[in-house]
mmCIF file of C-alpha atoms in Angstrom:
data_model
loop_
_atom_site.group_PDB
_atom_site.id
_atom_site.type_symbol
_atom_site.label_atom_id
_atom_site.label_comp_id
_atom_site.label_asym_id
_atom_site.label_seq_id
_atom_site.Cartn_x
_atom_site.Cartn_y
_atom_site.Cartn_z
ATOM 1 C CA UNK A 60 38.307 -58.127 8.564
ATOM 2 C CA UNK A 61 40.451 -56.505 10.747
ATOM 3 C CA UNK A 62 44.021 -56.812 9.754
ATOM 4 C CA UNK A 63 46.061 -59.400 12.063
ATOM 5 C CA UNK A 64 49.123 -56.362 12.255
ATOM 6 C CA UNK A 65 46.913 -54.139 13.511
ATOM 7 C CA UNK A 66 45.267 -56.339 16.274
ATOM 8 C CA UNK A 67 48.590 -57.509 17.435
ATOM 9 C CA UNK A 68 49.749 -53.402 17.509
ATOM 10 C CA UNK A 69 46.455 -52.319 19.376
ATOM 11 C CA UNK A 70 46.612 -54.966 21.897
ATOM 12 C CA UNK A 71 50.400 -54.217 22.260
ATOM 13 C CA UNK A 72 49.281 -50.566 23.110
ATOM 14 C CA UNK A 73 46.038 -51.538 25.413
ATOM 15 C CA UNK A 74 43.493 -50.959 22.813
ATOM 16 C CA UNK A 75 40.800 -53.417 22.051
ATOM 17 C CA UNK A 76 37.841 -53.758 19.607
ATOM 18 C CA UNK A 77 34.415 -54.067 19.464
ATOM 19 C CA UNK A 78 31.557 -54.662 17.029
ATOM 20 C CA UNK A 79 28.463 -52.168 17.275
ATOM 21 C CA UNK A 80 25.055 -52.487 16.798
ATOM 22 C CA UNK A 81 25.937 -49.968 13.301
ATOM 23 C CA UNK A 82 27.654 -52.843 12.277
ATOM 24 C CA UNK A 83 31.365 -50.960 12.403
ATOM 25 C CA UNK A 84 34.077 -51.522 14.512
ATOM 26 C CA UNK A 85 35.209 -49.525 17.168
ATOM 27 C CA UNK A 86 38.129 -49.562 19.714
ATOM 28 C CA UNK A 87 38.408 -48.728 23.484
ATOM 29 C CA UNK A 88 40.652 -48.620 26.137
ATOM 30 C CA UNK A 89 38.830 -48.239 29.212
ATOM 31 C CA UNK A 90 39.955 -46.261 32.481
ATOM 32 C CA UNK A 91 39.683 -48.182 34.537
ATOM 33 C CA UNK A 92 40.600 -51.274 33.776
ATOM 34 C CA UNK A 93 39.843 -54.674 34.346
ATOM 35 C CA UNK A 94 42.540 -57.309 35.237
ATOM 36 C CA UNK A 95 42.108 -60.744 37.199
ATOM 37 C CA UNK A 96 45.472 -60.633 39.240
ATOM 38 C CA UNK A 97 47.274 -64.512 38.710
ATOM 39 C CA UNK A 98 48.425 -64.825 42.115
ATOM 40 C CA UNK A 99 44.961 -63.467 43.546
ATOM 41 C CA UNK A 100 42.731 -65.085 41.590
ATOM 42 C CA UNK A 101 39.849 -66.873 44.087
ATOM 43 C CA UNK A 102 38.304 -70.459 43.275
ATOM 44 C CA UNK A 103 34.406 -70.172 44.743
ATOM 45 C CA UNK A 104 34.511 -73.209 47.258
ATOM 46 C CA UNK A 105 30.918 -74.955 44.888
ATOM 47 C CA UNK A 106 32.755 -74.361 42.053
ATOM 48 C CA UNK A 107 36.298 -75.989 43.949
ATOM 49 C CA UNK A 108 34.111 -79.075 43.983
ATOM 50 C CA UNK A 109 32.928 -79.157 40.446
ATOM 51 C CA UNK A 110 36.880 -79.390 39.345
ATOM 52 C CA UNK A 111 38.185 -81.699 42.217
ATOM 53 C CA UNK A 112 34.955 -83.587 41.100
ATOM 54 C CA UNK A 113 36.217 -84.046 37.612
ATOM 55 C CA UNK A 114 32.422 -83.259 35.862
ATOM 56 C CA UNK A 115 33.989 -81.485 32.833
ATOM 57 C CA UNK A 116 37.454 -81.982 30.403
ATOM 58 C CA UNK A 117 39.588 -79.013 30.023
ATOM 59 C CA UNK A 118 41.258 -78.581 26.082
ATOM 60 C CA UNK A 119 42.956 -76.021 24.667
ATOM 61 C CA UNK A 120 42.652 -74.426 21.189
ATOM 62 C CA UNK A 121 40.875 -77.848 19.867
ATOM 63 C CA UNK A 122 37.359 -75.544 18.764
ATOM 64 C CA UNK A 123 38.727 -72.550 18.722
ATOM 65 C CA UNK A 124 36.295 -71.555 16.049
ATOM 66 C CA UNK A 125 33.298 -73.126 17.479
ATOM 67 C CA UNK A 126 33.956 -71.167 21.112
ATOM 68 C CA UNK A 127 33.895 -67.857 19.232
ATOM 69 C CA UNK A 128 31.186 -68.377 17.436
ATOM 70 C CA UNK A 129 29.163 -69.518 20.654
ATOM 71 C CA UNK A 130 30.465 -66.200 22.438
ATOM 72 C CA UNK A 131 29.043 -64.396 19.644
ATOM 73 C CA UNK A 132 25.691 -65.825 20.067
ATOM 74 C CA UNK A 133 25.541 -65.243 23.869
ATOM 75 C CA UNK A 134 23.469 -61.953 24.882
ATOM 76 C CA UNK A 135 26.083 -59.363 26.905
ATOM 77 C CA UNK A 136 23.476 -58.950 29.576
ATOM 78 C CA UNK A 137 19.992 -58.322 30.501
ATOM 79 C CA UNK A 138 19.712 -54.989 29.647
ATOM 80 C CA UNK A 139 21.985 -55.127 26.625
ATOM 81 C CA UNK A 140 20.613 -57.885 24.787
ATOM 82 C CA UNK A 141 23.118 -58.565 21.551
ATOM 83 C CA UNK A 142 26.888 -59.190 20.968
ATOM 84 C CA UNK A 143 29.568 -57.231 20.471
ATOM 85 C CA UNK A 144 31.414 -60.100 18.124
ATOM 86 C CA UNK A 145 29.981 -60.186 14.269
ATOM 87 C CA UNK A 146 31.382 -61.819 11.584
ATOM 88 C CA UNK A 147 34.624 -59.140 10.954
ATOM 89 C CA UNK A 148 35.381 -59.861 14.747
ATOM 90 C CA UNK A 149 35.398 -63.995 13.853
ATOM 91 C CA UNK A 150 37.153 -63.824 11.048
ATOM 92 C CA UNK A 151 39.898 -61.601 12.270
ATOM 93 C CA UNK A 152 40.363 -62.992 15.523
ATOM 94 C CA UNK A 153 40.007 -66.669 13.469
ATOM 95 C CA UNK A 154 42.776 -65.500 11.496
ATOM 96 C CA UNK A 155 44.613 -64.670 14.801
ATOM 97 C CA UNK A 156 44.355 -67.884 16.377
ATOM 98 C CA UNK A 157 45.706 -69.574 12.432
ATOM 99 C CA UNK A 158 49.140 -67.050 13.454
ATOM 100 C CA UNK A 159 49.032 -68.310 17.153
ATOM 101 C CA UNK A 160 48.072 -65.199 18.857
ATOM 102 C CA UNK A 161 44.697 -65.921 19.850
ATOM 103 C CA UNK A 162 44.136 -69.301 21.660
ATOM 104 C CA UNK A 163 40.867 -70.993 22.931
ATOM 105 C CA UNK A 164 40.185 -72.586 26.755
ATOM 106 C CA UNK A 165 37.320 -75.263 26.456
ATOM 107 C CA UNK A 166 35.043 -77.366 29.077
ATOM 108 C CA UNK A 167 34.075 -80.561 27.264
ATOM 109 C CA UNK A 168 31.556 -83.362 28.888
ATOM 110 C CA UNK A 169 30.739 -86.338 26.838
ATOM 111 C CA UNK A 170 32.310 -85.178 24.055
ATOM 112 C CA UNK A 171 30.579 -82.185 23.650
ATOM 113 C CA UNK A 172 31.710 -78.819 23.897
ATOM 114 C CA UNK A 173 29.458 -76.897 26.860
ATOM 115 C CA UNK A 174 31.365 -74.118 27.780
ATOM 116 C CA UNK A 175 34.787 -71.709 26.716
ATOM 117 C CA UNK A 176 36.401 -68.443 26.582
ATOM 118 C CA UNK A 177 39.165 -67.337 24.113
ATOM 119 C CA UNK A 178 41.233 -64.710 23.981
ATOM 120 C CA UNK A 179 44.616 -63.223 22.825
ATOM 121 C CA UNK A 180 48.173 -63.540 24.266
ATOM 122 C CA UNK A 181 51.159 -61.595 23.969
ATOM 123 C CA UNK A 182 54.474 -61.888 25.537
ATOM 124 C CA UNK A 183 53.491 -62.979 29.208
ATOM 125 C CA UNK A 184 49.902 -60.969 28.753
ATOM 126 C CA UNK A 185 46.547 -63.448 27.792
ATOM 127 C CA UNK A 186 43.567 -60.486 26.635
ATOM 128 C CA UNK A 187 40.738 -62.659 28.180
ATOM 129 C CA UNK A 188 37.689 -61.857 25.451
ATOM 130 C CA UNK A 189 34.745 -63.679 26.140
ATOM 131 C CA UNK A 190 32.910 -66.653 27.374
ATOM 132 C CA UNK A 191 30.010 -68.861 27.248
ATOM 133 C CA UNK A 192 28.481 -71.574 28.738
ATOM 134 C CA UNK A 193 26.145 -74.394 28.173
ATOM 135 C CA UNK A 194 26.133 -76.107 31.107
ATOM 136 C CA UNK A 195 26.638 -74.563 34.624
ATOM 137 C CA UNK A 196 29.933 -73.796 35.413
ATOM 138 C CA UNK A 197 31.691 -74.909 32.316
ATOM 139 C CA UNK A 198 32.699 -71.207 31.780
ATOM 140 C CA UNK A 199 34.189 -70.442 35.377
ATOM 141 C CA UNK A 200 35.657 -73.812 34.843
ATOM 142 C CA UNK A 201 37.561 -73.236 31.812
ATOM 143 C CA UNK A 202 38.619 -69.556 33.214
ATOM 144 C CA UNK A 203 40.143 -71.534 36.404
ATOM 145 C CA UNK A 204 42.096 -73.399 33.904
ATOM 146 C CA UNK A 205 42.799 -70.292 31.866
ATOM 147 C CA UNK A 206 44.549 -69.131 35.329
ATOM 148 C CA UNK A 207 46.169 -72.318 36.393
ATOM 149 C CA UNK A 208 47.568 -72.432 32.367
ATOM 150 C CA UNK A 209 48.509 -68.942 32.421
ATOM 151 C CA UNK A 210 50.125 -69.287 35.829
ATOM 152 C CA UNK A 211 52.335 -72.709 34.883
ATOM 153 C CA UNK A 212 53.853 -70.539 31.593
ATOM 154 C CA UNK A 213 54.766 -67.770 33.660
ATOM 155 C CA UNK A 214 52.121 -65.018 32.358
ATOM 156 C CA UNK A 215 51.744 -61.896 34.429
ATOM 157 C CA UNK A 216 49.065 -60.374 33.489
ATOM 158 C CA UNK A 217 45.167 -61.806 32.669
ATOM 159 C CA UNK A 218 43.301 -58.600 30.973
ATOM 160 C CA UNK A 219 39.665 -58.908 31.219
ATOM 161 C CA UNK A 220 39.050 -55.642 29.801
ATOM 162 C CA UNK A 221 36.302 -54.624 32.578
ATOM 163 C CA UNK A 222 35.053 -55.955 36.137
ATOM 164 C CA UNK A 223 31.613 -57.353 36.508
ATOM 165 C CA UNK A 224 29.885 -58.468 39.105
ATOM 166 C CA UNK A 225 30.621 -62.277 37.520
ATOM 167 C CA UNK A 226 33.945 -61.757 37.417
ATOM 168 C CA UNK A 227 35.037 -60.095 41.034
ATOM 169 C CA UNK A 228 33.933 -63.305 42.696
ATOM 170 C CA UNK A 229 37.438 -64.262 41.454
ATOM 171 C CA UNK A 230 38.978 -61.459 42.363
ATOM 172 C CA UNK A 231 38.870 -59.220 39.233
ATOM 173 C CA UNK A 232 40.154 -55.609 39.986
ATOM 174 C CA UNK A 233 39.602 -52.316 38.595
ATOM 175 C CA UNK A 234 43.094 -50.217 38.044
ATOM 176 C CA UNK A 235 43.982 -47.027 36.625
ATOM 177 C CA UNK A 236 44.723 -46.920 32.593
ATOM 178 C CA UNK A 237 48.287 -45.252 33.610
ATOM 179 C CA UNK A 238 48.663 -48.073 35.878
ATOM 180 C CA UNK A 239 47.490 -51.115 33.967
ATOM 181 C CA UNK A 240 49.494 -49.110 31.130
ATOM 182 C CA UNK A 241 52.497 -49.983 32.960
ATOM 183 C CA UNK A 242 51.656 -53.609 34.048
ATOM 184 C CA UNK A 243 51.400 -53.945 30.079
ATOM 185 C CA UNK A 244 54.584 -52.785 29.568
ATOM 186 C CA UNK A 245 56.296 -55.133 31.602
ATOM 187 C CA UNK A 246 54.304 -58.227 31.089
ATOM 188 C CA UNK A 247 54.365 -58.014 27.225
ATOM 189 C CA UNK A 248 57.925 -57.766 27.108
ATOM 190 C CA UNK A 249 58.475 -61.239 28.668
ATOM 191 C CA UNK A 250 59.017 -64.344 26.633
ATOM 192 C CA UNK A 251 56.492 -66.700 27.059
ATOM 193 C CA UNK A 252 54.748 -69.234 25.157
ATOM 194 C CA UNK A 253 51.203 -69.918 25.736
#
C-alpha cells in the first residue's frame, strides 16, 4: 500500500501513480498534460438527452469501493488489454477516500450501480482517475456530474492526467507540464470542499 502522506504530497506536486504489468508501482507526470477545462467543458447533444431524460441517478461517494474495483477490471484499451489499478492501488486509494481525499461519482438505474469514475481532490483541484461503465453512457454521465459538482464548489481545475480521443469530445486539452504546473499551484491553494 501506498502510504496516504505520500499520495496526498505527489498529487500536491503533479505526480501520479500507476500499477505495471511487473506488478510495482510507478509514478508519472506527463508533458503534456491532460485537463478538462470547467468552464469549457462540452455536453454531446445524445448524451444532453440522456440527462434531461432522467435514465440514470447520480450519487456521490455511496460505492466508492465498488467503482474502483470495477475500474480495475475494465481493459485500458484495445491494444493495451489490462489495468493499471491492482490491489496496492485499491487499497491505498480506499484508504484515501476513509481520510476524505479521494471521492467517488456514480450512475445508478434500478438500484444498481452501471457506471462511475473516482478520483482525488485537493484544495479546488479533483485528479479525475478512472471510469467505467455498464450501461451506455453511465460513465459520460457521471463525468457531466463530476463537472457540474466540481463547478457548484468552486474547483478550478479537473486533471485527467491525459487526452483521449473519449475524452476531447468534452473538451479535454493537452497543456504544457510548466503550464499545468502553474494551474496546480493556484487551484490547490484554494479552500474548497468537495
Amino acid at each position: 500500500m501506498i502510504p496516504s502522506e505520500l499520495l496526498v504530497s505527489a498529487y500536491s506536486r503533479g505526480w501520479f501513480p500507476m500499477a505495471v504489468d511487473t506488478g510495482e508501482i510507478r509514478w508519472y507526470s506527463p508533458d503534456p498534460r491532460g485537463i478538462l477545462p470547467l468552464e469549457g467543458f462540452h455536453v454531446p447533444s445524445r448524451l444532453a438527452r440522456v440527462i434531461r431524460a432522467g435514465t440514470f441517478q447520480i450519487e456521490v461517494d455511496r460505492a466508492f469501493d465498488t467503482v474502483i474495483r470495477a475500474c480495475a477490471k475494465t481493459d485500458r484499451h484495445d491494444g493495451d488489454p489490462g489495468t493499471w489499478i491492482d490491489r496496492a492501488i485499491i487499497e491505498s486509494f480506499v484508504e484515501l477516500h476513509r481520510l476524505g481525499f479521494a471521492h467517488s461519482v456514480e450512475t445508478w438505474q434500478d438500484g444498481r450501480l452501471v457506471g462511475g469514475l473516482y478520483g482525488v481532490a485537493l484544495g479546488g483541484v479533483f485528479f479525475g482517475e478512472s471510469m467505467f461503465h455498464r450501461r451506455t453512457n453511465a460513465s459520460k454521465v457521471a463525468l457531466a456530474a463530476l463537472v457540474e459538482h466540481l463547478r457548484a464548489r468552486g474547483f478550478r481545475l479537473l486533471d485527467i492526467q491525459w487526452v483521449t480521443p473519449h475524452l476531447e469530445q468534452f473538451g479535454a486539452v493537452e497543456i504544457s507540464r510548466p503550464a499545468y504546473l502553474e494551474l496546480l499551484a493556484e487551484a490547490i491553494a484554494l479552500e474548497v470542499a468537495f
